[in-house]
mmCIF file of C-alpha atoms in Angstrom:
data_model
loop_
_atom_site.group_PDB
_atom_site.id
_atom_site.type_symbol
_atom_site.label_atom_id
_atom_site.label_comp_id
_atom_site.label_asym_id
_atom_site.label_seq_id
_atom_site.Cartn_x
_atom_site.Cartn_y
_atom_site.Cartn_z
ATOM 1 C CA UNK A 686 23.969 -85.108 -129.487
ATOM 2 C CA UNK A 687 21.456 -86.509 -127.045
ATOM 3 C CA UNK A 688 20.993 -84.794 -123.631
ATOM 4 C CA UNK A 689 21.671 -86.955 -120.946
ATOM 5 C CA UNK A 690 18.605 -87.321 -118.462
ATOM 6 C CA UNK A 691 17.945 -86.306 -114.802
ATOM 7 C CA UNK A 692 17.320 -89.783 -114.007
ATOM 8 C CA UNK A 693 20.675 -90.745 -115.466
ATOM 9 C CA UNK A 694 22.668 -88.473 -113.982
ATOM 10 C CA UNK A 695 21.190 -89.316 -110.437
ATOM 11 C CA UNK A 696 21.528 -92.905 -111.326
ATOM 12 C CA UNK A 697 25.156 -92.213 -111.523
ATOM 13 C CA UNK A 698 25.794 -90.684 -108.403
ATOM 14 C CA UNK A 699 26.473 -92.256 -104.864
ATOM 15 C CA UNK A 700 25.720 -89.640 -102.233
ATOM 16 C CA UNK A 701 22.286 -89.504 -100.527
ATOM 17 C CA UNK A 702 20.930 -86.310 -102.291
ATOM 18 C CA UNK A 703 21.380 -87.758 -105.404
ATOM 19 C CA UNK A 704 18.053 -86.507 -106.760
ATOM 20 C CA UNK A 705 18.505 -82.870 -105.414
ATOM 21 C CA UNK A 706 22.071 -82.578 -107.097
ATOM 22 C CA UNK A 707 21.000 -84.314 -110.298
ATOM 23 C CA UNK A 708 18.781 -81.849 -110.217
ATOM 24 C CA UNK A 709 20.615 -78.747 -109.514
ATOM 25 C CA UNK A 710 23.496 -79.853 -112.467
ATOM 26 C CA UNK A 711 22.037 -81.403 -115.191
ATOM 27 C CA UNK A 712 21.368 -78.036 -116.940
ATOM 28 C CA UNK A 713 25.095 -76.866 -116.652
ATOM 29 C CA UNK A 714 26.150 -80.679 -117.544
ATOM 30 C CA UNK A 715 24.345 -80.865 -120.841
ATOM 31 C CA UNK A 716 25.099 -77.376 -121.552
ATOM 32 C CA UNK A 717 28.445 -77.772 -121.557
ATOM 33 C CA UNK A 718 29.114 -80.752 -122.836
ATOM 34 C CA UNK A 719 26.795 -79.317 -126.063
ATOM 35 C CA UNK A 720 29.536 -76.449 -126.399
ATOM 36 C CA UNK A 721 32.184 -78.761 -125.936
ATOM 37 C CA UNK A 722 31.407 -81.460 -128.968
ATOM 38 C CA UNK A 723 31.257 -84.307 -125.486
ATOM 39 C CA UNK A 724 28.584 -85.313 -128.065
ATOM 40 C CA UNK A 725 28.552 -89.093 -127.667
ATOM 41 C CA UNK A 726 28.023 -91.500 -125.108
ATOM 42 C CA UNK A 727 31.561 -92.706 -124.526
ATOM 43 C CA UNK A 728 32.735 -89.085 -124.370
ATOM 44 C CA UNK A 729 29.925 -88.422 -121.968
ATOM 45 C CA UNK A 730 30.936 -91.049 -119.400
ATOM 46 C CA UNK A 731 34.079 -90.456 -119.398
ATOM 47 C CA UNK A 732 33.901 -87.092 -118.796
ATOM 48 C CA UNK A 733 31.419 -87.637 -116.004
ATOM 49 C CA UNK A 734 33.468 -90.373 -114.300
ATOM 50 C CA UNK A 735 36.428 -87.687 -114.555
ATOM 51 C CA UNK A 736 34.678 -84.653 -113.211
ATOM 52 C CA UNK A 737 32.539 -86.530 -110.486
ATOM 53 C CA UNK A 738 35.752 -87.640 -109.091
ATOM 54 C CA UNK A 739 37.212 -84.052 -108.861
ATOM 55 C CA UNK A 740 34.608 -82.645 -107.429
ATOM 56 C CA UNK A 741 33.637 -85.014 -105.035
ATOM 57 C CA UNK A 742 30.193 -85.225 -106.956
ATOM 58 C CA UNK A 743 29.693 -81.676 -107.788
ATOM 59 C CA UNK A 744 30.539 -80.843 -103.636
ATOM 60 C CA UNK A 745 34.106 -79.245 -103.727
ATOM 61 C CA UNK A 746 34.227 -76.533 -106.616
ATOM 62 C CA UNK A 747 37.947 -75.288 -105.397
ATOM 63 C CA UNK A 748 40.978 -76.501 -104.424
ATOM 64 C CA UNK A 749 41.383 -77.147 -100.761
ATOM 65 C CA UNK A 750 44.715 -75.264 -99.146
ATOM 66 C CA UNK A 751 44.130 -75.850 -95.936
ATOM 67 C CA UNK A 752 47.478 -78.123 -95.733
ATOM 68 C CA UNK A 753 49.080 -78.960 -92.253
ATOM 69 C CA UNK A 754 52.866 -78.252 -91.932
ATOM 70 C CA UNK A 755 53.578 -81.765 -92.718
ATOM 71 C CA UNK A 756 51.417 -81.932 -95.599
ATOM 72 C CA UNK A 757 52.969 -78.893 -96.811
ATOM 73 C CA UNK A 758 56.558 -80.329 -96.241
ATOM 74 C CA UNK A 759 55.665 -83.712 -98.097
ATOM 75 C CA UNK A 760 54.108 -81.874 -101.449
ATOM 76 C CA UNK A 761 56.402 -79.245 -101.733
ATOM 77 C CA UNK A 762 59.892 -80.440 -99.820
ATOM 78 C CA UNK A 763 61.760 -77.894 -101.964
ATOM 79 C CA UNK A 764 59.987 -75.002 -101.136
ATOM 80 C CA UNK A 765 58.676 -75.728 -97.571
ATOM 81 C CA UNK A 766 62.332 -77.094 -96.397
ATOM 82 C CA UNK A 767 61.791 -76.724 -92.473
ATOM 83 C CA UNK A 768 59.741 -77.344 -90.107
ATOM 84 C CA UNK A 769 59.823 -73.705 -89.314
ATOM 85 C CA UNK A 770 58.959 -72.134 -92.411
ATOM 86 C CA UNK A 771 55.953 -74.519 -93.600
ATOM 87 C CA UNK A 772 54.025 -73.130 -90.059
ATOM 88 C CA UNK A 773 54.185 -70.342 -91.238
ATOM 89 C CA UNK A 774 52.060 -71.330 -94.188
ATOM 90 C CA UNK A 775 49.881 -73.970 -91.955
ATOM 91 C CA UNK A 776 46.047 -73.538 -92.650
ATOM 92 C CA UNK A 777 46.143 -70.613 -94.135
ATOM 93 C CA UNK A 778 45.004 -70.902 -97.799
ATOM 94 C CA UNK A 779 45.346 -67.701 -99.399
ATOM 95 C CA UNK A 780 48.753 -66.834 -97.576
ATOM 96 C CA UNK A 781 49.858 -70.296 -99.082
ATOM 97 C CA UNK A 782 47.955 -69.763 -102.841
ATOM 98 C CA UNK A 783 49.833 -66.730 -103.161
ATOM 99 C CA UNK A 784 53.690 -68.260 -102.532
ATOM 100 C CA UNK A 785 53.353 -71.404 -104.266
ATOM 101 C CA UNK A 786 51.401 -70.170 -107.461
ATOM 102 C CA UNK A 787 53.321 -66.574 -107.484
ATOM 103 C CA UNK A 788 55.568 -66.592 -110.758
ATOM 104 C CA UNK A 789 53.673 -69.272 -112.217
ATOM 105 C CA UNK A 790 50.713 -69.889 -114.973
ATOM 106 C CA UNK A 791 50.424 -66.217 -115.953
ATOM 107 C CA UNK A 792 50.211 -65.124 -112.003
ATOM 108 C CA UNK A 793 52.426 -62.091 -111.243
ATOM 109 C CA UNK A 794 54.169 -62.334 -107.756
ATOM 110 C CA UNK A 795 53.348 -63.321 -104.406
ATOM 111 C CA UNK A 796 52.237 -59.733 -103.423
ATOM 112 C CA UNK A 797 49.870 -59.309 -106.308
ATOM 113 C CA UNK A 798 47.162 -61.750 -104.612
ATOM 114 C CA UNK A 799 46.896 -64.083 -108.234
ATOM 115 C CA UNK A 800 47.728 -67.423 -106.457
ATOM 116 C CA UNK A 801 44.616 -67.024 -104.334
ATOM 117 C CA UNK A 802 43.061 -65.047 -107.096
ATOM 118 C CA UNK A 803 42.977 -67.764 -109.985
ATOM 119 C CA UNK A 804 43.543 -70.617 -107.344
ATOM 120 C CA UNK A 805 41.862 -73.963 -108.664
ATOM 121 C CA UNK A 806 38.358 -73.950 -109.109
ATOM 122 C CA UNK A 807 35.784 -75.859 -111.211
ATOM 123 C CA UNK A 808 34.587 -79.755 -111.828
ATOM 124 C CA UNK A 809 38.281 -79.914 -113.275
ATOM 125 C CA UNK A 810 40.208 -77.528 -111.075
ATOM 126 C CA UNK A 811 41.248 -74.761 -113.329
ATOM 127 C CA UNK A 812 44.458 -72.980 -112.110
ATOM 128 C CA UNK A 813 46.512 -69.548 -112.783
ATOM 129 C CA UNK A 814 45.394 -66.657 -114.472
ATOM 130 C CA UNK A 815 46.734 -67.763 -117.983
ATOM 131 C CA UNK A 816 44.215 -70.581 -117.516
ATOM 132 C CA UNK A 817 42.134 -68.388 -116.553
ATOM 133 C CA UNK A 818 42.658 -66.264 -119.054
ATOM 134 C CA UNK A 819 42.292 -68.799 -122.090
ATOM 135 C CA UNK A 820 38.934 -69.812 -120.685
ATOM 136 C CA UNK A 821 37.275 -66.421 -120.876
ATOM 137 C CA UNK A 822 38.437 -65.990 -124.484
ATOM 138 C CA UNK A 823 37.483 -69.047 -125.590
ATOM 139 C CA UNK A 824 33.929 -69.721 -123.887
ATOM 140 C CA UNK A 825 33.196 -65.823 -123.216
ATOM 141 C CA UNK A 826 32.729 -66.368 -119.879
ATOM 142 C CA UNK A 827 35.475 -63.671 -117.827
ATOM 143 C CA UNK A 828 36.204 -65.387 -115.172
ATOM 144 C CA UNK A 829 39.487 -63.103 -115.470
ATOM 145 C CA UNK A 830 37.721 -59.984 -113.697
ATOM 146 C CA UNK A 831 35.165 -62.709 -111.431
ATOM 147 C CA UNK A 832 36.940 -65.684 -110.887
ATOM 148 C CA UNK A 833 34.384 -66.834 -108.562
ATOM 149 C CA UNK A 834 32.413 -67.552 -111.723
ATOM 150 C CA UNK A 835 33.914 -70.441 -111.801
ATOM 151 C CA UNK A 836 32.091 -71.442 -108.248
ATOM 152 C CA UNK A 837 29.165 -71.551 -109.495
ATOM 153 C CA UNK A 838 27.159 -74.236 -111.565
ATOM 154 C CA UNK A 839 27.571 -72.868 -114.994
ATOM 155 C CA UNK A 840 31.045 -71.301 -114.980
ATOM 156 C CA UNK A 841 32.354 -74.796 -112.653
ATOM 157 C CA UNK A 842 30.874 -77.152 -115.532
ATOM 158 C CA UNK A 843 32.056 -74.791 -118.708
ATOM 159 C CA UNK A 844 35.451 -74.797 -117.754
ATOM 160 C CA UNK A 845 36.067 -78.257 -117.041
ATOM 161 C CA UNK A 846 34.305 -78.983 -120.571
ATOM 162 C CA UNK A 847 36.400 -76.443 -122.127
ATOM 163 C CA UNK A 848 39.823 -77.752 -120.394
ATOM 164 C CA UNK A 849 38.901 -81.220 -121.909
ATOM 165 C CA UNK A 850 38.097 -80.312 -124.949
ATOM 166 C CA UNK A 851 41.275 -77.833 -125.109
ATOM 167 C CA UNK A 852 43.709 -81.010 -123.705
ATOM 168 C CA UNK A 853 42.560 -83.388 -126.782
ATOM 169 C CA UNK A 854 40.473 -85.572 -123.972
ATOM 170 C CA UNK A 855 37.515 -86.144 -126.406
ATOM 171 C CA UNK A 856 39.781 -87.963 -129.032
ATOM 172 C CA UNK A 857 40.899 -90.249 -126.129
ATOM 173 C CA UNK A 858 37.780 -90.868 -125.090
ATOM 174 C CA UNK A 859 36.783 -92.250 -128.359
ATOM 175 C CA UNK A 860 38.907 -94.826 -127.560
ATOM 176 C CA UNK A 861 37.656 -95.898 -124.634
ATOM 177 C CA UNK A 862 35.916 -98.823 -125.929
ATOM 178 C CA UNK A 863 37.389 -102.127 -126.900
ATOM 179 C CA UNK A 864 40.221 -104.055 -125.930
ATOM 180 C CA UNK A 865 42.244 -100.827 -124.958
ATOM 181 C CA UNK A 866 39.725 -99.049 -123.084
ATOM 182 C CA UNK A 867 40.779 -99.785 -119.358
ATOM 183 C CA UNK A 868 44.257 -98.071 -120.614
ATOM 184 C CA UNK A 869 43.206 -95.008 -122.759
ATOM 185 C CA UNK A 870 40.630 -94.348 -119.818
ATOM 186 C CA UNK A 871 44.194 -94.536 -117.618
ATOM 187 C CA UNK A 872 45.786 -91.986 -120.037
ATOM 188 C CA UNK A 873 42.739 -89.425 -119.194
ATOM 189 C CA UNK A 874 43.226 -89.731 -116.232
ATOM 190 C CA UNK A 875 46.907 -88.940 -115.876
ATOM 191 C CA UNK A 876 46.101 -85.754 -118.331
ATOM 192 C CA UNK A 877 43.500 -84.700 -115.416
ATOM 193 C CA UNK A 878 45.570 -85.446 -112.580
ATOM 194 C CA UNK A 879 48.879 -85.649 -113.503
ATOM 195 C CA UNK A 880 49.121 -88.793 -112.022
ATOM 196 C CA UNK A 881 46.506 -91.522 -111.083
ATOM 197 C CA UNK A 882 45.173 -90.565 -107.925
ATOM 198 C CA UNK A 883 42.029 -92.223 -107.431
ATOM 199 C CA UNK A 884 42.401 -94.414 -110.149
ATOM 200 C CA UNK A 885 39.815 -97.138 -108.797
ATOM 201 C CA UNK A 886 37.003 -94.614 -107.709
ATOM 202 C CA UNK A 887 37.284 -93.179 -111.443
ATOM 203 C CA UNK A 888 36.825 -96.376 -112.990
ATOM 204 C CA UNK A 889 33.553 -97.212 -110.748
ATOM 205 C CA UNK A 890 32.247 -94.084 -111.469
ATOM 206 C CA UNK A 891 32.493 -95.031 -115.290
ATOM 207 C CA UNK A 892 31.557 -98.130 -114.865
ATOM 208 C CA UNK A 893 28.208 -96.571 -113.616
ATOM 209 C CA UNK A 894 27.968 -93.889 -116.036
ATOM 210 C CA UNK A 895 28.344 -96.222 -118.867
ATOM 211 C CA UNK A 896 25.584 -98.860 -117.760
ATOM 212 C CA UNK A 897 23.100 -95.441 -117.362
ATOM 213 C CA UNK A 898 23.887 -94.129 -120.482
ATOM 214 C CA UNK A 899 23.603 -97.003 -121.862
ATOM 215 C CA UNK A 900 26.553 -98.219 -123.357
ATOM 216 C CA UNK A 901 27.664 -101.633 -121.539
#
């Protein structure tokens, strides 16, 4: 595969320190796509599109918890099911981490501190301790013990390579050429997000990293 240039990167991104972030990622960007087989252009802007979204162009490297009462009500109705009960959770992200993720992904219970622990983090938020777990094996990177790891350039960029590799989202990407593309770069999405959340911002950011790399 061909690393993918400074100048391409910034020419991809939208923020006004373009050049200093470009600058600051594309080592962990070509790294990881290297271990990762994102080996061809199409993979490559895809993956790009999918991670600059995420991370707000390499800015937020975890997941924000900072939810309002209301906000907490309206994502999780069944858990936060007064008014009452979700202030007790209001801006306070670790208190909230460690109900909603206790039980869940490999995490032991709320007491044991693993919501908050092996909360999302990374380009591609990785989440739970399982996740976590699967990472460090695979990549040798034990983010188990330092999950902060994954905070940082190197360990934010590996494991959002290895989660697409791991999820099958280089095959799609191979399809994301042709008279199908618009659709199988939908599907990606959805195996991100869950959902399309963002949808349009994704597809400019393709758009973009396509015409730098130098496929369209």
């Amino acid at each position: 595969m061909s690393d993918i240039t400074k100048a391409q990167l910034q020419a991809i991104l939208t923020t006004a320190d373009a050049e200093a972030r470009a600058a600051q990622w594309i080592d962990p960007i070509n790294s990881c796509m290297k271990a990762c087989d994102i080996s061809t252009p199409l993979r490559q802007a895809a993956f790009l599109a999918q991670v600059l979204l995420e991370s707000s162009e390499f800015h937020q490297l975890q997941e924000s918890l900072a939810y309002s009462a209301e906000r907490l009500r309206a994502v999780w109705p069944q858990r936060f099911t007064s008014d009452e009960i979700a202030a007790a959770y209001s801006h306070q992200p670790e208190k909230l981490a460690n109900n909603v993720y206790a039980n869940r992904m490999g995490n032991g219970p709320e007491a044991s501190g693993d919501g908050w622990a092996y909360r999302g983090r990374g380009l591609i938020q990785l989440t739970g301790r399982q996740n976590y777990a699967s990472f460090s094996k695979a990549m040798g990177i034990d983010a188990v013990k330092d999950p902060d790891l994954l905070q940082q350039p190197t360990g934010a960029a590996m494991s959002a390579a290895w989660f697409w590799q791991a999820h099958g989202l280089n095959e799609l990407a191979d399809k994301t050429s042709g008279a199908d593309a618009d659709e199988n770069f939908r599907l990606l999405t959805q195996r991100i997000n869950g959902g399309t959340n963002g949808l349009p911002q994704r597809r400019s950011y393709w758009q973009r990293a396509l015409t730098a790399l130098g496929v369209r």
